[in-house]
Tab-separated table of C-alpha atoms and ligand atoms in Angstrom:
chain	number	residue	atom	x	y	z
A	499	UNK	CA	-36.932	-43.288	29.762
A	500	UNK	CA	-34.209	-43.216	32.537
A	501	UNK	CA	-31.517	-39.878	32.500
A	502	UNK	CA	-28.908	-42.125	31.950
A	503	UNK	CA	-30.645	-43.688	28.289
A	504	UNK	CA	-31.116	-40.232	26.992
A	505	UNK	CA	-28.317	-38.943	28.337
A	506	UNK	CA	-26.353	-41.588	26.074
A	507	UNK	CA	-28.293	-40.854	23.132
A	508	UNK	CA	-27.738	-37.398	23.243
A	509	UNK	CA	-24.416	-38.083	23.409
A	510	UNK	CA	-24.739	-40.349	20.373
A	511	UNK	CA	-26.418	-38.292	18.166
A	512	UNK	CA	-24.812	-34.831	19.074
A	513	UNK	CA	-21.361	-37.065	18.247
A	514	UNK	CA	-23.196	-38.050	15.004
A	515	UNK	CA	-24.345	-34.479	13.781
A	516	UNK	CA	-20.751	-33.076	15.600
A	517	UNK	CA	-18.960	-35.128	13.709
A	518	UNK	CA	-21.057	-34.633	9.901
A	519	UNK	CA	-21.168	-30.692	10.586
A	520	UNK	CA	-17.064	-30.393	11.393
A	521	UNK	CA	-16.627	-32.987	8.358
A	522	UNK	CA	-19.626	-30.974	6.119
A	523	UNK	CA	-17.406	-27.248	7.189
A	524	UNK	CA	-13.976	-28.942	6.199
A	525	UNK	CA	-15.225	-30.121	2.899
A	526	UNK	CA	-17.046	-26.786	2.182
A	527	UNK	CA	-14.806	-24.441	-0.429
A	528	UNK	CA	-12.917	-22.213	2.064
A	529	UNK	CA	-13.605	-18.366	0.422
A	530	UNK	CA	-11.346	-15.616	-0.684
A	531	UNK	CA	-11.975	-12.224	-1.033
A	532	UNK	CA	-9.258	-10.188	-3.003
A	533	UNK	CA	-10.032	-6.617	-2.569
A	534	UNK	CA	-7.509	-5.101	-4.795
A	535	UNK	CA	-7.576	-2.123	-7.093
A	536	UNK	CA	-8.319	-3.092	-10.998
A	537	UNK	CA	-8.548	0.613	-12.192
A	538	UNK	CA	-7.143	4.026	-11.177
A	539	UNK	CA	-3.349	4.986	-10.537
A	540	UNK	CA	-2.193	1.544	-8.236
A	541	UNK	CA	-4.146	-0.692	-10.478
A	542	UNK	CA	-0.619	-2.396	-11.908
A	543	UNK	CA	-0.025	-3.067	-8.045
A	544	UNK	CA	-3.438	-4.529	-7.508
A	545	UNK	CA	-2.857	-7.109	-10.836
A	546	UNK	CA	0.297	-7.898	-9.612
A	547	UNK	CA	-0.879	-8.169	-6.153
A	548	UNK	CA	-3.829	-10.944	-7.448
A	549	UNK	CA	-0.873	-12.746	-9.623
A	550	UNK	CA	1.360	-13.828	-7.128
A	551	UNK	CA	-1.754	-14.912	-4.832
A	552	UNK	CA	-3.522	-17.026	-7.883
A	553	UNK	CA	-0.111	-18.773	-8.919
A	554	UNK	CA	0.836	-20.124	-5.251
A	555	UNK	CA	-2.953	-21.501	-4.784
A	556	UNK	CA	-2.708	-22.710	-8.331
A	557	UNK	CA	0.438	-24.532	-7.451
A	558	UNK	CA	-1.088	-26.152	-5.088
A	559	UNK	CA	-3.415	-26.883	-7.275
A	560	UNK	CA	-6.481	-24.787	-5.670
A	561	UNK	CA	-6.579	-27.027	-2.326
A	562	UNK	CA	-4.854	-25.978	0.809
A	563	UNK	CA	-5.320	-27.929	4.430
A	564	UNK	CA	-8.013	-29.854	2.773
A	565	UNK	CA	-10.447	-27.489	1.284
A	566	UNK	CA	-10.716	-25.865	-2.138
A	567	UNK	CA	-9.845	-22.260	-2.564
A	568	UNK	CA	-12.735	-20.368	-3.729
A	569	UNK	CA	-11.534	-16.793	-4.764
A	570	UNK	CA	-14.073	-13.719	-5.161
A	571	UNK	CA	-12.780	-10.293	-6.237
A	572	UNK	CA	-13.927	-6.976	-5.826
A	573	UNK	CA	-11.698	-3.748	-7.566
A	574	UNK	CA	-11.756	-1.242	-4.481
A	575	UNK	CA	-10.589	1.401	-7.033
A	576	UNK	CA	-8.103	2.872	-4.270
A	577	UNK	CA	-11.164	4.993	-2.754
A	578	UNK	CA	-11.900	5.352	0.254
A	579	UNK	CA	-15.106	6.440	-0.062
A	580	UNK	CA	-16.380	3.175	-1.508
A	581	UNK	CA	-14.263	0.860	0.820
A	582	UNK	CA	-16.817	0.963	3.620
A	583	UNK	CA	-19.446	-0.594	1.308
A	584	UNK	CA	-16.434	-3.091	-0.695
A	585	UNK	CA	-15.584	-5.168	2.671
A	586	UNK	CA	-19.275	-5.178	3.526
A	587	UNK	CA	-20.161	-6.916	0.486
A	588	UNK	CA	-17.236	-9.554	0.649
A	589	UNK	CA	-17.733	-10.441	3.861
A	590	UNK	CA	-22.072	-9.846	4.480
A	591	UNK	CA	-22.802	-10.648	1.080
A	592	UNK	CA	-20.172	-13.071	-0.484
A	593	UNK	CA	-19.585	-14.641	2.890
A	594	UNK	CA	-16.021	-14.945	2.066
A	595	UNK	CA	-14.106	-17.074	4.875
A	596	UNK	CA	-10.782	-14.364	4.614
A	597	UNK	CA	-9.789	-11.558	3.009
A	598	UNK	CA	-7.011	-10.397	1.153
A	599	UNK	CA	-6.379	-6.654	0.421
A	600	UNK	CA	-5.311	-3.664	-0.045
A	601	UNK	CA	-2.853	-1.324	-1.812
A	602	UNK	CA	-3.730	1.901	-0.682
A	603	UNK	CA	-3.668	2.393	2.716
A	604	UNK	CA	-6.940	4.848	3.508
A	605	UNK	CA	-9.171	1.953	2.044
A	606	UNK	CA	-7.043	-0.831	3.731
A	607	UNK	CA	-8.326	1.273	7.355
A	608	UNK	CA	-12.004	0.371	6.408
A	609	UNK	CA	-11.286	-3.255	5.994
A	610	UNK	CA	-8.992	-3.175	9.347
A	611	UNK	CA	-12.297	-2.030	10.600
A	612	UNK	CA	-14.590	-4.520	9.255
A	613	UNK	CA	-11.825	-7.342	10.323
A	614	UNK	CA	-11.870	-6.058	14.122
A	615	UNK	CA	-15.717	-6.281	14.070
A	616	UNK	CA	-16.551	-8.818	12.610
A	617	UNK	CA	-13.476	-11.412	13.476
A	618	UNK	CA	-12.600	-12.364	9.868
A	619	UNK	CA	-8.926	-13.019	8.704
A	620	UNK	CA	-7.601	-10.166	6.622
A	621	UNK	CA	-4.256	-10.203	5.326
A	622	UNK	CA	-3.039	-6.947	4.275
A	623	UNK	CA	-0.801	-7.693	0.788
A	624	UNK	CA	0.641	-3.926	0.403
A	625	UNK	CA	-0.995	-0.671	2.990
A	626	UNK	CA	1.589	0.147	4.766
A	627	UNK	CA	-0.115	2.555	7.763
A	628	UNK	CA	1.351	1.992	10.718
A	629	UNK	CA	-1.851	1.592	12.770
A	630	UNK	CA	-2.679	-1.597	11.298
A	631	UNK	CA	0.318	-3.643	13.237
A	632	UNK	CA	0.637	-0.567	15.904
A	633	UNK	CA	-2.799	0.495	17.223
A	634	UNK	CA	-4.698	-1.547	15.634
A	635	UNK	CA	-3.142	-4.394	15.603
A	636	UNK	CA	-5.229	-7.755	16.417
A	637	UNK	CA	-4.560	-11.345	15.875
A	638	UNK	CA	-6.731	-12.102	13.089
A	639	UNK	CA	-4.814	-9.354	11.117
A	640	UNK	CA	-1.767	-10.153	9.275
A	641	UNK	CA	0.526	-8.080	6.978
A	642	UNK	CA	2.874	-9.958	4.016
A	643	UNK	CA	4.161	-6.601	2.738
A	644	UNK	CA	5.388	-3.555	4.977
A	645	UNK	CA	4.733	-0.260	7.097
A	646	UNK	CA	5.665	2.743	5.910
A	647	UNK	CA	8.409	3.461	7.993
A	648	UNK	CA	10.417	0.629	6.827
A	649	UNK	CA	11.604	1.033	3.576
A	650	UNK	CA	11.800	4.735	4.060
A	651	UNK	CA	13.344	4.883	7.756
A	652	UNK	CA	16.392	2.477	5.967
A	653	UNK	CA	16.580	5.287	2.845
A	654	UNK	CA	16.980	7.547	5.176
A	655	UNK	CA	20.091	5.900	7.029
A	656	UNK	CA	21.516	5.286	3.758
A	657	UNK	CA	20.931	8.897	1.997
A	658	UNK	CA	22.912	10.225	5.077
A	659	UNK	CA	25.787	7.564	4.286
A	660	UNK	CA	26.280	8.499	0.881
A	661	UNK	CA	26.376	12.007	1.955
A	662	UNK	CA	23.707	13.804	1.408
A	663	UNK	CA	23.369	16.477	4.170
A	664	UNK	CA	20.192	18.240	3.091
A	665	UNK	CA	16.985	16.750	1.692
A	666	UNK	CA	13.584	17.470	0.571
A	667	UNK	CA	10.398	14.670	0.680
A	668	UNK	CA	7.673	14.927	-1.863
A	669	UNK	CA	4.612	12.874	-1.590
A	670	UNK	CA	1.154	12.425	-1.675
A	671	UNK	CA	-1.084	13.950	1.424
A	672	UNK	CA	-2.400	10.670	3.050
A	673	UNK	CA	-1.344	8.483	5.832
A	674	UNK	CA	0.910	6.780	3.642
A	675	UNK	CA	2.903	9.328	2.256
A	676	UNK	CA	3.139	11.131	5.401
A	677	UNK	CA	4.373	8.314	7.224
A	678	UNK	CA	6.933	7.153	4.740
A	679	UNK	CA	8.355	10.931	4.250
A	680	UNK	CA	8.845	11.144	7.998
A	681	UNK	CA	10.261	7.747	8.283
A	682	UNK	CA	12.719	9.194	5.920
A	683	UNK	CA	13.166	12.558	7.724
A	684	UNK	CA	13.900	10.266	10.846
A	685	UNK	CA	16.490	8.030	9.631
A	686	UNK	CA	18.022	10.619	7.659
A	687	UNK	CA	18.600	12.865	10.320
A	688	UNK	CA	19.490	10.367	13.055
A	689	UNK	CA	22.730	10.284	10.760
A	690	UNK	CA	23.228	13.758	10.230
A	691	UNK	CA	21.442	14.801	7.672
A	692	UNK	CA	18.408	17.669	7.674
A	693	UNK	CA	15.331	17.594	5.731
A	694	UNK	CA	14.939	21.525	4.630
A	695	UNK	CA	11.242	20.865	3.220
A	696	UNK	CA	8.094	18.493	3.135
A	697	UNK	CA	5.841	19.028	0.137
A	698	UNK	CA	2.647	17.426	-0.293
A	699	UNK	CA	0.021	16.947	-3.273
A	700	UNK	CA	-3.280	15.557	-2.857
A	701	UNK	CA	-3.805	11.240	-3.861
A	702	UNK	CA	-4.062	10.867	-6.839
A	703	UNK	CA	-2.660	14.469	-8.380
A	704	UNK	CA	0.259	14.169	-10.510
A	705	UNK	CA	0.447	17.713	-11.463
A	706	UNK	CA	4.071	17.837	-9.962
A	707	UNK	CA	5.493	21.012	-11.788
A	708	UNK	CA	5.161	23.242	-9.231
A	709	UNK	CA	6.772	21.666	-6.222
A	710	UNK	CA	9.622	20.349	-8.816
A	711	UNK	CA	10.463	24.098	-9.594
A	712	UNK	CA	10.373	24.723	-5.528
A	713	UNK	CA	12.510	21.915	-5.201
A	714	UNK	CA	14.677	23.480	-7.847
A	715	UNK	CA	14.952	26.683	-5.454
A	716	UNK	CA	15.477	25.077	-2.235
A	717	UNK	CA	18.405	22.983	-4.089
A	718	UNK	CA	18.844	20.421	-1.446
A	719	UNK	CA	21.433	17.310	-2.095
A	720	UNK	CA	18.619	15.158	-2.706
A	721	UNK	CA	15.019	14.706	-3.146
A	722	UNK	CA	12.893	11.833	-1.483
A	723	UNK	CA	9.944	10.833	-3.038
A	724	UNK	CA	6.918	8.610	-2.266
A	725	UNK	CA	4.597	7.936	-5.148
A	726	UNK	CA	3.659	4.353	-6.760
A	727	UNK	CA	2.142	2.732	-10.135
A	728	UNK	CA	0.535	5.673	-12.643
A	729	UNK	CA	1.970	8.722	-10.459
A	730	UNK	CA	5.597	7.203	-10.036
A	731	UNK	CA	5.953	7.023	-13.605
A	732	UNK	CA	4.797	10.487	-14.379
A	733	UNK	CA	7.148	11.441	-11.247
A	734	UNK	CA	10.371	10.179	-12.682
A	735	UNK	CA	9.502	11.514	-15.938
A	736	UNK	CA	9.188	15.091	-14.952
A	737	UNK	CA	12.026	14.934	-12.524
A	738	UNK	CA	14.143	14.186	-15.131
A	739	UNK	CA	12.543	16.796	-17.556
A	740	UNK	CA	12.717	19.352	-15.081
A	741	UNK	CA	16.522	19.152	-15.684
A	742	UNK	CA	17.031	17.997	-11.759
A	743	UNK	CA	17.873	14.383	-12.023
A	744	UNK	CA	22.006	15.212	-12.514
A	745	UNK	CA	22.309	17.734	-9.994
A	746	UNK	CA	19.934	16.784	-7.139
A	747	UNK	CA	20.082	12.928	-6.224
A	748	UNK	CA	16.589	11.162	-6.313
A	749	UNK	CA	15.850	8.363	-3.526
A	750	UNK	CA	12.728	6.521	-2.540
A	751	UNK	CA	11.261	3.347	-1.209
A	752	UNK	CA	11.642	1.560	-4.085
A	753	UNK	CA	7.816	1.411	-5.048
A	754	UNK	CA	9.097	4.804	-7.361
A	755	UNK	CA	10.881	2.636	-9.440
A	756	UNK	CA	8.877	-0.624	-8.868
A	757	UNK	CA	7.023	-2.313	-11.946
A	758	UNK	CA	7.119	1.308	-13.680
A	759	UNK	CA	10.450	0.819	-15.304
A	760	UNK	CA	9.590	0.339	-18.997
A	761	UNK	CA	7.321	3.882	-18.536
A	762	UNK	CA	10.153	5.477	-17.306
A	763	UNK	CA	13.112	4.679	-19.501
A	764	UNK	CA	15.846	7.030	-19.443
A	765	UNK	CA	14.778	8.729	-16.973
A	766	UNK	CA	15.145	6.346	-13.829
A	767	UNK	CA	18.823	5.044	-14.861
A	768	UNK	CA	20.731	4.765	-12.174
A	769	UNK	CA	18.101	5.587	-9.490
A	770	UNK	CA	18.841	4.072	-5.879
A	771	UNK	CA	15.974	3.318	-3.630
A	772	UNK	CA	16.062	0.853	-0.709
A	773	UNK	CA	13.007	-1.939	-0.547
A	774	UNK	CA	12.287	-5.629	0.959
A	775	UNK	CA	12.830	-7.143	-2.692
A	776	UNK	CA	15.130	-6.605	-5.173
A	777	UNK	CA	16.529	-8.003	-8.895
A	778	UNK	CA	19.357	-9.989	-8.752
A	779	UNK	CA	18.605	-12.095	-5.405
A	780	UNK	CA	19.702	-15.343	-7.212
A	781	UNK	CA	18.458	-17.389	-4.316
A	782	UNK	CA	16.961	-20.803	-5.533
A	783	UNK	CA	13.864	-20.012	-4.288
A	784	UNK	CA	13.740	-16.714	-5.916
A	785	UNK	CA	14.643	-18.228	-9.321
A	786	UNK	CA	12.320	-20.742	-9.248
A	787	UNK	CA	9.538	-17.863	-8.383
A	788	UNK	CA	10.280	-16.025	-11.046
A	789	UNK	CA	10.353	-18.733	-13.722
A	790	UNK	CA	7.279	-19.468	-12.477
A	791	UNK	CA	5.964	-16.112	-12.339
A	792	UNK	CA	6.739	-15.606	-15.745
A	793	UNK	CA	5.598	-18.682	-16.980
A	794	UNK	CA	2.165	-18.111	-15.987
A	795	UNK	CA	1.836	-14.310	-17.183
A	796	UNK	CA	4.816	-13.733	-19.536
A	797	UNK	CA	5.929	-11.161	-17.222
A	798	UNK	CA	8.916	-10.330	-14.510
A	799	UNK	CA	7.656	-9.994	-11.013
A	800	UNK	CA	7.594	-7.308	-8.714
A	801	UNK	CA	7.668	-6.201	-5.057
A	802	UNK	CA	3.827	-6.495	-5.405
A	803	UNK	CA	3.613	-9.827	-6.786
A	804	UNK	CA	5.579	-11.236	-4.351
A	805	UNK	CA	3.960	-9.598	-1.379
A	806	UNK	CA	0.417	-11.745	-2.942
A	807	UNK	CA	2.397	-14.682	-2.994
A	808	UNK	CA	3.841	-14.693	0.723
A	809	UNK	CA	-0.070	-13.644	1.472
A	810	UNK	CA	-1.108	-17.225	-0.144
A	811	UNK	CA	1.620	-19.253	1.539
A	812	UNK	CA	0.650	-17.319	4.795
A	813	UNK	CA	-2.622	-18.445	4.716
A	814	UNK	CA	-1.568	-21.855	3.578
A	815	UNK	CA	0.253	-22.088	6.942
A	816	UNK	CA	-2.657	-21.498	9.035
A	817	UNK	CA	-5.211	-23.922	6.727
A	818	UNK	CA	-2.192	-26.650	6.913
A	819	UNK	CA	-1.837	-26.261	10.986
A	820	UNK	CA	-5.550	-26.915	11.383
A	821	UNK	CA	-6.051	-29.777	8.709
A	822	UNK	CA	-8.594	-27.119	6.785
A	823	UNK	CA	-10.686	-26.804	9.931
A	824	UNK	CA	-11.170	-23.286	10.979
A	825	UNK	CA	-13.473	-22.914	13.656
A	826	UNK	CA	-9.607	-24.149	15.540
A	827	UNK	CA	-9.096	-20.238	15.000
A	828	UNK	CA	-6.220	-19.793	17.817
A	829	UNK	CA	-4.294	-22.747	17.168
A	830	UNK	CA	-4.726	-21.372	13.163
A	831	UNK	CA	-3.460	-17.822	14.100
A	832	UNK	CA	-0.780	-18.845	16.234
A	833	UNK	CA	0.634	-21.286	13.655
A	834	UNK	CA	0.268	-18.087	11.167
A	835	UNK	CA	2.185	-15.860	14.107
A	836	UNK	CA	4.476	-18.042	14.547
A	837	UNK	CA	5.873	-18.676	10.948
A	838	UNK	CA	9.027	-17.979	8.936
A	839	UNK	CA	7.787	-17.514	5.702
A	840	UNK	CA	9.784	-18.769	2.730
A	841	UNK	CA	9.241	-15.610	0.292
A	842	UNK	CA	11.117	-14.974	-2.661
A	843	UNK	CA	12.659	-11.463	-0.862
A	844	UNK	CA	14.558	-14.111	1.766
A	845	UNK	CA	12.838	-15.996	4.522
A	846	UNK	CA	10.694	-13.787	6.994
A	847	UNK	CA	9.516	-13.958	10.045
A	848	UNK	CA	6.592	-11.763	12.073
A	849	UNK	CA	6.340	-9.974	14.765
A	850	UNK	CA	4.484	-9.692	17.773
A	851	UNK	CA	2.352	-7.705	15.515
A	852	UNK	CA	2.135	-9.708	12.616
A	853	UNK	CA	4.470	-7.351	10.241
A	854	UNK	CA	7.097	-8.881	8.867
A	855	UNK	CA	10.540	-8.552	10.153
A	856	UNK	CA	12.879	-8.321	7.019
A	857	UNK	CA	16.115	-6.946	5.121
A	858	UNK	CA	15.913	-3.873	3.628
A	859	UNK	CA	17.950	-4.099	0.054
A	860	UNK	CA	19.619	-1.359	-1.450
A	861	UNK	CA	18.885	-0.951	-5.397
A	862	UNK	CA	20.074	0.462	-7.879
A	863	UNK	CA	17.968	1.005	-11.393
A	864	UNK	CA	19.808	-0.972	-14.506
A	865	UNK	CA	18.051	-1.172	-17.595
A	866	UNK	CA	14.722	-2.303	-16.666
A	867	UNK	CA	16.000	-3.899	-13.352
A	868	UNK	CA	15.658	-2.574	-9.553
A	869	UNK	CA	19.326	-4.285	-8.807
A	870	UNK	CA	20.273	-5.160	-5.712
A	871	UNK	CA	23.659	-3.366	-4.604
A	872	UNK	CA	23.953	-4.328	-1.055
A	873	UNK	CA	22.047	-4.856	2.528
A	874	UNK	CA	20.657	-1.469	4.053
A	875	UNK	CA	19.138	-2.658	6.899
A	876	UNK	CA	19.260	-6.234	8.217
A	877	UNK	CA	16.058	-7.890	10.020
A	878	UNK	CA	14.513	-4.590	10.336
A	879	UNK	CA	11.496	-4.741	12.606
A	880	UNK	CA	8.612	-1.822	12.813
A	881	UNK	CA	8.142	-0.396	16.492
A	882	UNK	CA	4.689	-1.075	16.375
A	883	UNK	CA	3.865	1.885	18.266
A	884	UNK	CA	0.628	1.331	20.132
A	885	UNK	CA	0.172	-2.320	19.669
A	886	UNK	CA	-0.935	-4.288	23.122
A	887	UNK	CA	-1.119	-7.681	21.547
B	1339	BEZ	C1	-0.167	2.641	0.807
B	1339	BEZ	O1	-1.187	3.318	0.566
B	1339	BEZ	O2	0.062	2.205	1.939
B	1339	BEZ	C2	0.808	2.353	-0.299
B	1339	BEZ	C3	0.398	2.421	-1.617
B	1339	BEZ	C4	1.299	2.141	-2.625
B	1339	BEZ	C5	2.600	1.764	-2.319
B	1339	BEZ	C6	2.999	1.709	-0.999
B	1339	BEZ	C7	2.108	2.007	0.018
């Protein structure tokens, strides 16, 4: 047989078995894997999380770009210890295509881990550590939710403007709560203000009696505090017991007061906090969320639920740009980069990092409502310190 014959039926059958692998990989399921927390004190923010994600796939009715959604969960149980052997099992075991996750930030490092070596797509719902869009940042990682700095950086500005001149933070000792108490310590005292103390408990302690009485002592204009699902409802409860809610102004990022307010009551009325969602937006496409939301699980949405949602219309933007097929990785992630996502907090867009670039609200608690007062911070973008992408 001449070169030229089987060079043309190579050609002809590695177009025939090119062609029926690509068109076998795009009608294969494309796989999920949620890593969220199910149990422990940020489990609410994990359900939550997994809500908003389930009803944008389900209202696309499970197909995106061509291929079925095929979702596998895992409950990470917000420790770290176990997160190394979690995102092992999605991704070695389950073979998931992507994966979605976490809340809490020192188990969301393990996956960033596992994403850088092994090249899958995460998208980060909730951690907010810097080092995922700073240092670590990489293009198959994405982030629908927030760093640290962000919400409390725009507190910060906006405890100084309604006057406070002395603060204290309060949160618990992990990257996260670090970060967001000296995002708040920055802003704040950019504008004037000075933060007098920085008290720390370890995750997931909510024995919070004896900072509350130093706090007491110090007697600074106002307190900040970083704590979320289980421990933010104790929080408020105690601060309020304590006798220090009337005399020593309480702010946050709003995850205090987020999806905790029928545990809280009395106690969080009138609490301000400053966040990237808010009750009240009244946009259409808010509404429309929220009916939705609420149709499928007879609850309001959160901050949390929304953040799961952008995460499915995120990756819904990279499956659509690549009709489903996604060994066309680049053109996927720079169709994902490149995207102003229409969430229910206001359209968003990301940046060179992949965080989002968004308004900071400014809430204030009403019955069982975080309402939206006012703008903090317009198209606030993280620094992303470190990040050489
Ligand atoms: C975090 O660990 O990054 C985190 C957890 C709960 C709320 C906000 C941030």
């Amino acid at each position: 047989m001449g070169f030229s014959v089987k060079w043309r039926i190579a050609a002809v059958l590695s177009g025939v078995f090119g062609f029926v692998s690509l068109g076998s990989a795009q009608a294969d399921p494309y796989r999920v894997g949620l890593m969220l927390p199910a149990t422990g004190t940020y489990a609410a923010l994990g359900t939550a999380i997994e809500n908003g994600f389930r009803l944008y796939i389900d209202q696309r009715e499970g197909k995106i770009g061509g291929r079925t959604i095929e979702i596998v969960t895992i409950d990470d149980e917000s420790n770290p210890a176990k997160a190394t052997d979690n995102i092992n099992r999605l991704i070695k075991r389950d073979r998931v295509d992507a994966v979605v996750g976490t809340v809490h930030s020192g188990v969301a490092m393990a996956m960033v881990r596992a994403a850088q070596s092994t090249g899958t797509l995460l998208i980060i719902p909730n951690a907010g550590a810097a080092a995922f869009t700073g240092a670590l940042c990489a293009p198959n990682i994405f982030r629908t939710s927030f760093t640290n700095w962000q919400p409390a950086y725009a507190m910060g500005v906006a405890a100084a403007e309604r006057g406070a001149q002395t603060a204290v933070t309060i949160s618990w000792r992990y990257a996260s709560g670090e970060e967001s108490a000296n995002g708040f310590k920055e802003g704040f005292e950019k504008h004037g203000g000075k933060v007098i103390d920085q008290l720390y408990l370890p995750f997931p302690n909510v024995e919070f009696q004896p900072l509350l009485t130093r706090i007491a002592s110090l007697r600074p204009d106002a307190t900040y505090a970083f704590f979320a699902g289980g421990g933010a409802v104790k929080f408020v409860n105690d601060y309020g017991a304590a006798g220090l809610k009337d005399s020593i102004a309480l702010y946050s990022p709003g995850f205090l007061t987020e999806g905790t307010l029928a545990g809280q009551g009395q106690a969080a009325q009138g609490l301000f906090s400053v966040m990237h969602y808010a009750d009240g937006l009244d946009t259409p496409k808010d509404n429309a969320f929220r009916a939705a939301y609420q149709d499928a699980y007879g609850v309001v949405p959160d901050v949390y639920s929304v953040q799961g949602y952008d995460a499915a219309q995120l990756l819904a933007i990279g499956l659509e740009a690549v009709d489903g097929d996604t060994s066309r990785t680049e053109s996927m992630y720079a169709a994902m980069s490149g995207a102003t996502i229409d969430s229910p907090r206001g359209p968003f867009t990301l940046s060179r990092a992949n965080n989002p670039v968004q308004t900071m609200y400014l809430r204030q608690v009403e019955g069982l409502e975080n309402k939206v007062i006012g703008i903090a911070t317009a198209a606030l973008e993280d620094p992303a310190v470190g990040c050489r992408m």
